Coordinates of C-alpha atoms in Angstrom, one line a residue:
M1 CA -23.8 -7.8 4.6
S2 CA -22.6 -10.4 2.2
I3 CA -18.8 -10.0 2.3
V4 CA -18.0 -10.5 6.0
G5 CA -14.3 -10.4 5.4
A6 CA -11.8 -10.1 2.6
R7 CA -8.2 -11.1 2.5
L8 CA -5.4 -10.1 0.2
D9 CA -3.0 -13.1 0.0
Y10 CA -1.2 -14.2 -3.1
R11 CA -1.4 -17.9 -2.0
L12 CA -5.3 -17.6 -2.0
L13 CA -6.9 -20.6 -0.3
H14 CA -4.2 -22.4 1.7
G15 CA -3.8 -24.0 5.1
I16 CA -3.9 -20.9 7.4
V17 CA -6.9 -19.5 5.5
A18 CA -8.8 -22.9 5.6
T19 CA -8.0 -23.7 9.2
Q20 CA -7.9 -20.3 10.9
W21 CA -9.5 -17.6 8.9
A22 CA -12.5 -19.5 7.6
P23 CA -13.6 -20.5 11.2
H24 CA -12.9 -16.9 12.3
Y25 CA -15.4 -15.5 9.8
N26 CA -17.7 -18.6 9.8
P27 CA -18.8 -17.9 6.2
Q28 CA -21.4 -19.9 4.2
R29 CA -19.1 -19.4 1.1
I30 CA -15.4 -19.0 0.6
M31 CA -14.8 -17.2 -2.6
V32 CA -11.4 -17.1 -4.3
V33 CA -11.3 -14.5 -7.1
D34 CA -8.3 -15.1 -9.4
T35 CA -8.7 -15.5 -13.1
K36 CA -5.5 -17.6 -13.5
T37 CA -6.7 -20.1 -10.9
A38 CA -10.2 -20.1 -12.2
D39 CA -9.0 -20.9 -15.7
D40 CA -6.7 -23.8 -14.6
P41 CA -8.9 -26.9 -13.8
L42 CA -6.0 -28.8 -12.0
L43 CA -5.1 -25.8 -9.9
K44 CA -8.7 -25.0 -9.2
D45 CA -9.5 -28.6 -8.2
S46 CA -6.4 -28.9 -5.9
M47 CA -7.3 -25.6 -4.2
R48 CA -10.9 -26.7 -3.7
L49 CA -9.6 -29.7 -1.7
G50 CA -8.4 -27.3 1.0
K51 CA -11.7 -25.8 1.7
P52 CA -13.3 -26.6 5.1
A53 CA -16.2 -29.1 5.1
G54 CA -19.7 -27.7 5.1
V55 CA -18.6 -24.4 3.4
A56 CA -19.4 -23.7 -0.2
C57 CA -16.5 -22.7 -2.4
S58 CA -16.3 -20.6 -5.5
I59 CA -13.1 -20.2 -7.5
I60 CA -13.9 -17.7 -10.1
S61 CA -12.5 -14.9 -12.4
E62 CA -12.9 -11.3 -11.6
E63 CA -15.4 -10.9 -14.4
T64 CA -17.6 -13.7 -13.1
A65 CA -17.4 -12.4 -9.5
L66 CA -18.5 -8.9 -10.6
A67 CA -21.3 -10.3 -12.7
N68 CA -22.5 -12.6 -9.9
F69 CA -22.5 -9.8 -7.3
K70 CA -24.3 -7.5 -9.7
A71 CA -26.9 -10.2 -10.2
H72 CA -27.3 -10.5 -6.4
K73 CA -26.3 -14.2 -6.6
Y74 CA -24.9 -14.1 -3.1
D75 CA -27.6 -12.2 -1.3
G76 CA -28.5 -13.9 1.9
Q77 CA -25.1 -15.7 2.1
T78 CA -22.1 -14.7 4.2
V79 CA -19.0 -14.6 2.0
F80 CA -15.3 -14.7 2.9
L81 CA -13.5 -13.4 -0.2
I82 CA -9.8 -14.0 -1.0
T83 CA -7.9 -12.4 -3.8
E84 CA -4.5 -10.9 -4.6
D85 CA -5.9 -7.7 -6.2
P86 CA -7.2 -4.8 -4.1
K87 CA -8.6 -3.3 -7.3
L88 CA -11.3 -6.0 -7.3
L89 CA -12.4 -5.0 -3.9
Q90 CA -12.7 -1.4 -5.0
K91 CA -14.8 -2.5 -8.0
L92 CA -17.1 -4.4 -5.6
L93 CA -17.5 -1.3 -3.4
D94 CA -18.3 0.7 -6.6
I95 CA -21.2 -1.6 -7.4
G96 CA -22.6 -1.2 -3.9
E97 CA -21.2 -4.2 -2.1
T98 CA -20.1 -3.9 1.5
I99 CA -17.0 -5.4 3.0
G100 CA -16.9 -6.1 6.8
E101 CA -13.1 -5.8 7.0
L102 CA -10.0 -6.3 4.8
V103 CA -7.0 -8.3 6.1
L104 CA -3.7 -7.9 4.4
G105 CA -2.2 -11.4 4.7
M106 CA 0.8 -12.0 2.4
S107 CA 2.0 -10.2 -0.7
R108 CA 3.8 -11.9 -3.5
N109 CA 6.9 -9.7 -3.2
T110 CA 7.5 -8.5 0.4
S111 CA 10.3 -6.2 -0.6
A112 CA 8.6 -4.2 -3.3
G113 CA 6.9 -1.0 -2.2
R114 CA 6.2 0.1 1.4
K115 CA 6.8 -2.7 3.8
L116 CA 3.8 -3.0 6.2
S117 CA 5.0 -6.2 8.0
S118 CA 7.5 -9.0 7.5
R119 CA 4.9 -10.6 5.2
Y120 CA 3.2 -7.7 3.4
A121 CA 4.4 -4.8 1.3
V122 CA 2.1 -2.6 -0.6
T123 CA 3.1 -1.5 -4.1
P124 CA 3.0 2.1 -5.2
E125 CA 0.2 1.0 -7.6
D126 CA -1.9 -0.6 -4.8
E127 CA -1.4 2.0 -2.1
P128 CA -3.9 4.5 -3.4
V129 CA -6.4 1.7 -3.9
L130 CA -6.1 0.6 -0.3
S131 CA -6.4 4.2 0.9
A132 CA -9.6 4.7 -1.2
I133 CA -11.0 1.5 0.3
A134 CA -10.2 2.7 3.9
K135 CA -11.8 6.1 3.1
Q136 CA -15.0 4.3 2.2
G137 CA -15.2 2.9 5.8
V138 CA -13.7 -0.5 5.3
P139 CA -11.4 -1.3 8.3
I140 CA -8.1 -2.6 6.9
Y141 CA -5.7 -4.6 9.1
I142 CA -2.3 -6.2 8.7
Q143 CA -2.7 -9.6 10.3
Y144 CA -1.2 -13.0 9.3
T145 CA -3.4 -15.2 11.5
P146 CA -6.5 -14.3 13.6
A147 CA -4.4 -14.9 16.7
D148 CA -2.0 -12.2 15.7
K149 CA -2.4 -8.6 16.9
K150 CA -4.4 -6.5 14.4
E151 CA -2.3 -3.7 13.1
V152 CA -4.4 -0.9 11.5
F153 CA -3.4 0.0 7.9
T154 CA -2.4 3.7 7.8
E155 CA -2.0 5.8 4.7
K156 CA 1.5 6.9 3.8

C-alpha cells in the first residue's frame, strides 16, 4: 500500500501534521496536493521548511499527483497525503490506488454544511464523496491529533 494515510486539512502541511501525524504514519514521503500551493514558489518553499527531517516531500498539483500515481512513481514508497479536496482521493481510488485511512482534520469553514466536530464540517458537495470513499472500504475518522479519540465518520 502506497498511501498509508490521507488527511483533509485546509492548512495542509503545518505544525501538528509535521510533529504528530507524520511520526504517526512514519511515511517515506509526505505529499501535499494543492494546485494553488504548488504554483506559488514562496508558499511552496515555506511549507517545505515544515517537513520532518529524513522524509521526502512533494508539493504538487492534482494533475501532477494523478499522473505520477498512474505512472507508478511512488510504488515501493509509503506516502502520507494531505489535501483539502476529497474529490482527489476519490480520483486516486478510481485509478486503483489504496488509502489506508482518511482523517478529517480541519475544514476551511467549520460552520458550512454538517458539523462533524468543532474543527470539521462537511459541505453538501463533499458529503457524497466521503460516503463513496467510505463505501470503498477506506476507514474515515474525525481526529485532530493522533492522541485524540478517533470518531468514525458516519453518513447522514
